[in-house]
Tab-separated table of C-alpha atoms in Angstrom:
chain	number	residue	atom	x	y	z
A	1	MET	CA	0.122	-0.262	0.172
A	2	ALA	CA	0.935	3.428	-0.939
A	3	ALA	CA	0.425	6.987	0.037
A	4	TYR	CA	0.640	9.673	-3.055
A	5	ARG	CA	2.045	13.508	-2.247
A	6	ASN	CA	2.387	16.384	-3.989
A	7	THR	CA	5.223	19.051	-3.484
A	8	PRO	CA	5.851	22.625	-4.115
A	9	ASP	CA	8.146	22.037	-6.839
A	10	ALA	CA	6.132	20.376	-8.347
A	11	LYS	CA	7.095	16.569	-7.993
A	12	MET	CA	4.349	14.011	-7.206
A	13	VAL	CA	5.923	11.554	-4.803
A	14	ALA	CA	4.616	7.458	-3.676
A	15	LEU	CA	5.279	6.412	-0.319
A	16	ASP	CA	5.136	2.843	1.101
A	17	ALA	CA	2.434	3.668	3.155
A	18	ASN	CA	3.898	1.410	6.249
A	19	THR	CA	7.890	2.350	6.264
A	20	GLY	CA	7.646	6.105	4.646
A	21	LYS	CA	10.126	4.454	2.227
A	22	GLU	CA	10.052	6.712	-1.236
A	23	LEU	CA	8.562	4.048	-3.959
A	24	TRP	CA	8.720	6.615	-6.508
A	25	SER	CA	9.155	10.389	-7.932
A	26	THR	CA	8.050	12.023	-10.507
A	27	THR	CA	8.419	15.639	-12.013
A	28	VAL	CA	4.874	17.041	-12.917
A	29	VAL	CA	6.098	20.252	-14.460
A	30	ASP	CA	9.113	22.576	-13.907
A	31	TYR	CA	8.527	24.974	-10.745
A	32	LYS	CA	11.121	26.946	-13.084
A	33	ASN	CA	8.743	28.624	-15.286
A	34	GLY	CA	6.398	29.573	-12.820
A	35	HIS	CA	4.588	26.158	-12.010
A	36	ALA	CA	4.012	24.489	-7.887
A	37	ILE	CA	1.674	22.021	-7.076
A	38	THR	CA	-0.153	23.171	-3.529
A	39	SER	CA	-2.890	20.388	-3.065
A	40	PRO	CA	-2.591	16.701	-2.857
A	41	PRO	CA	-3.433	14.074	-5.615
A	42	LEU	CA	-6.518	12.607	-6.291
A	43	ILE	CA	-6.751	9.050	-6.301
A	44	VAL	CA	-8.962	7.388	-9.100
A	45	LYS	CA	-8.692	3.746	-9.700
A	46	ASP	CA	-5.668	2.803	-10.473
A	47	LEU	CA	-4.669	6.048	-11.206
A	48	VAL	CA	-3.369	9.380	-9.004
A	49	VAL	CA	-4.695	12.556	-10.899
A	50	THR	CA	-2.793	15.856	-9.869
A	51	GLY	CA	-3.363	19.433	-11.474
A	52	TYR	CA	-1.082	22.602	-10.413
A	53	ALA	CA	-0.741	25.727	-9.962
A	54	GLY	CA	0.765	28.837	-11.849
A	55	GLY	CA	-2.070	30.834	-13.937
A	56	GLU	CA	-0.480	33.781	-12.769
A	57	TYR	CA	2.817	33.285	-13.714
A	58	GLY	CA	2.243	32.310	-17.974
A	59	VAL	CA	1.639	28.767	-17.391
A	60	ARG	CA	-0.963	26.526	-19.597
A	61	GLY	CA	-2.744	24.785	-17.353
A	62	ALA	CA	-3.377	20.935	-17.535
A	63	LEU	CA	-4.118	17.889	-15.385
A	64	GLN	CA	-2.475	14.754	-15.364
A	65	ALA	CA	-2.682	11.403	-14.008
A	66	TYR	CA	-0.073	8.234	-12.946
A	67	LYS	CA	-0.084	4.942	-12.474
A	68	GLN	CA	0.094	4.536	-8.940
A	69	ASP	CA	2.681	1.375	-9.050
A	70	SER	CA	5.104	2.653	-11.333
A	71	GLY	CA	4.636	6.966	-11.450
A	72	GLU	CA	4.606	6.213	-15.839
A	73	MET	CA	2.002	9.380	-16.708
A	74	VAL	CA	-0.994	8.095	-18.423
A	75	TRP	CA	-2.870	11.145	-19.511
A	76	LYS	CA	-2.544	14.519	-19.854
A	77	THR	CA	-4.900	17.019	-21.084
A	78	HIS	CA	-4.548	20.950	-21.213
A	79	THR	CA	-7.320	23.223	-19.920
A	80	ILE	CA	-6.463	25.535	-22.501
A	81	PRO	CA	-7.144	24.362	-25.983
A	82	GLY	CA	-4.550	24.295	-28.585
A	83	PRO	CA	-4.988	24.710	-32.489
A	84	GLY	CA	-7.131	22.527	-33.804
A	85	GLU	CA	-8.755	21.756	-30.490
A	86	PRO	CA	-12.293	23.077	-29.524
A	87	GLY	CA	-12.418	26.348	-27.725
A	88	ASN	CA	-8.922	27.696	-29.487
A	89	GLU	CA	-11.178	30.089	-31.276
A	90	THR	CA	-11.908	31.836	-27.711
A	91	TRP	CA	-8.408	33.256	-27.724
A	92	LYS	CA	-7.019	35.987	-29.198
A	93	GLY	CA	-3.660	35.160	-31.563
A	94	GLU	CA	-1.062	32.838	-29.625
A	95	SER	CA	-2.068	34.168	-26.012
A	96	TRP	CA	-3.484	30.618	-25.667
A	97	LYS	CA	-0.066	29.607	-24.903
A	98	VAL	CA	-0.123	31.313	-21.567
A	99	GLY	CA	-3.800	31.312	-20.705
A	100	GLY	CA	-3.649	29.995	-17.112
A	101	GLY	CA	-6.792	28.111	-16.712
A	102	SER	CA	-4.874	26.619	-13.772
A	103	THR	CA	-6.214	22.990	-11.659
A	104	TRP	CA	-4.450	24.060	-8.550
A	105	TYR	CA	-6.546	22.668	-6.121
A	106	VAL	CA	-7.788	19.055	-5.751
A	107	GLY	CA	-10.933	17.521	-7.673
A	108	SER	CA	-13.410	14.482	-7.445
A	109	TYR	CA	-14.607	11.691	-8.719
A	110	ASP	CA	-17.727	9.778	-9.710
A	111	PRO	CA	-17.026	6.286	-10.156
A	112	LYS	CA	-20.118	5.505	-11.683
A	113	LEU	CA	-20.436	8.378	-14.430
A	114	ASN	CA	-16.629	7.139	-14.403
A	115	LEU	CA	-15.832	11.001	-14.556
A	116	VAL	CA	-13.101	13.745	-12.953
A	117	TYR	CA	-14.600	16.985	-11.594
A	118	TRP	CA	-12.004	19.725	-12.138
A	119	SER	CA	-12.495	23.386	-11.384
A	120	THR	CA	-9.945	25.789	-13.262
A	121	SER	CA	-8.072	29.086	-12.256
A	122	ASN	CA	-8.173	32.239	-13.853
A	123	ALA	CA	-7.203	33.295	-16.967
A	124	GLY	CA	-3.895	35.191	-18.275
A	125	PRO	CA	-2.292	37.507	-18.474
A	126	TRP	CA	-5.196	39.089	-15.841
A	127	GLY	CA	-5.462	42.120	-18.288
A	128	GLY	CA	-7.665	40.966	-21.170
A	129	HIS	CA	-5.990	42.972	-24.058
A	130	THR	CA	-3.539	40.337	-25.117
A	131	ARG	CA	-6.425	37.448	-24.752
A	132	GLY	CA	-9.309	39.087	-25.835
A	133	ASN	CA	-11.212	42.795	-26.362
A	134	ASP	CA	-10.678	44.062	-23.474
A	135	SER	CA	-14.217	45.298	-22.793
A	136	SER	CA	-17.432	44.329	-21.431
A	137	ASP	CA	-18.363	42.887	-25.133
A	138	VAL	CA	-15.840	39.867	-25.325
A	139	GLY	CA	-17.456	38.638	-28.517
A	140	PRO	CA	-15.958	34.858	-29.266
A	141	TYR	CA	-12.840	35.539	-26.835
A	142	THR	CA	-14.567	33.918	-23.940
A	143	ASN	CA	-10.663	31.875	-22.907
A	144	LEU	CA	-11.856	28.481	-22.481
A	145	HIS	CA	-11.709	26.544	-20.078
A	146	THR	CA	-10.798	29.652	-17.420
A	147	ALA	CA	-12.544	30.128	-14.337
A	148	SER	CA	-14.448	27.075	-15.340
A	149	GLN	CA	-15.700	23.552	-13.903
A	150	LEU	CA	-14.273	20.587	-16.021
A	151	ALA	CA	-15.801	16.923	-16.380
A	152	PHE	CA	-12.668	14.193	-17.698
A	153	ASP	CA	-13.330	11.126	-19.135
A	154	ALA	CA	-11.022	9.109	-15.940
A	155	ASP	CA	-9.614	6.270	-18.103
A	156	SER	CA	-8.604	9.098	-21.021
A	157	GLY	CA	-8.635	12.198	-19.824
A	158	LYS	CA	-10.777	13.703	-22.622
A	159	ILE	CA	-12.767	16.439	-21.760
A	160	VAL	CA	-16.265	15.241	-21.478
A	161	TRP	CA	-18.268	18.464	-20.659
A	162	HIS	CA	-17.394	22.174	-19.239
A	163	TYR	CA	-19.334	24.709	-17.736
A	164	GLN	CA	-17.594	28.295	-17.756
A	165	MET	CA	-18.467	30.677	-14.907
A	166	THR	CA	-16.639	34.254	-15.881
A	167	PRO	CA	-15.927	34.250	-19.274
A	168	ALA	CA	-12.987	36.581	-20.190
A	169	ASP	CA	-12.182	36.587	-17.062
A	170	VAL	CA	-10.720	40.083	-15.783
A	171	TRP	CA	-10.964	39.766	-12.244
A	172	THR	CA	-9.067	36.493	-11.164
A	173	THR	CA	-12.505	35.322	-10.311
A	174	THR	CA	-10.786	31.669	-9.630
A	175	GLU	CA	-13.411	28.418	-9.366
A	176	SER	CA	-10.591	26.038	-8.148
A	177	MET	CA	-13.108	25.150	-5.263
A	178	ARG	CA	-13.061	21.819	-4.976
A	179	ARG	CA	-17.171	20.515	-5.929
A	180	CYS	CA	-18.525	17.435	-3.535
A	181	LEU	CA	-20.514	15.306	-5.291
A	182	PRO	CA	-23.249	14.176	-2.385
A	183	THR	CA	-24.801	11.123	-2.163
A	184	CYS	CA	-28.717	11.936	-2.342
A	185	ARG	CA	-31.700	9.495	-2.696
A	186	SER	CA	-34.818	9.699	-4.359
A	187	ALA	CA	-38.038	9.111	-2.405
A	188	ALA	CA	-38.481	6.459	-4.920
A	189	GLU	CA	-35.386	5.201	-3.876
A	190	GLY	CA	-36.805	4.865	-0.364
A	191	ALA	CA	-35.526	8.046	0.912
A	192	GLY	CA	-38.357	9.845	3.104
A	193	ALA	CA	-39.254	12.432	5.514
A	194	PRO	CA	-37.314	12.269	8.921
A	195	GLU	CA	-38.884	10.806	11.511
A	196	GLY	CA	-42.747	12.211	13.075
A	197	ARG	CA	-42.666	14.819	9.737
A	198	PRO	CA	-45.007	14.133	6.855
């Protein structure tokens, strides 16, 4: 059995849960380019999934999954679409290359739907003039997938759906907080009112 941790210098480390001995270590991203990891990874089946911080330092956000037993990368999905990917047209010129949308806070996993939910940070750079119209009329420059909630296929990393809370964000309205997945039962499933109430 292993325990997994991330480090501020953007590494993921697997430790033997009984002895604390390091089993493997891998560099997720290069911290010298403005990246850091500030939250724990998420366990998803036989994978360890992590994001990274740095949206205000010119990074292009991504989510990455690694094999638990070896640290080998299984998939990496950028949150900011590049050329030929849906949503790239929401970025002015080549601003997507440093568009932010980092994934600095831990996500959630729904095993029934096999989806990993992760939120993204602000767009970068903060000023909207390099990535759009820099006005209240954002036009096509909504800057997907910043300030958004994303759902990823757990096996492939493909983005299944997205919802953007703050299009063309110039207020650093990061949406990186964890989304909780409650288990709710309907009346048809036997969830009734508390005892003594109709």
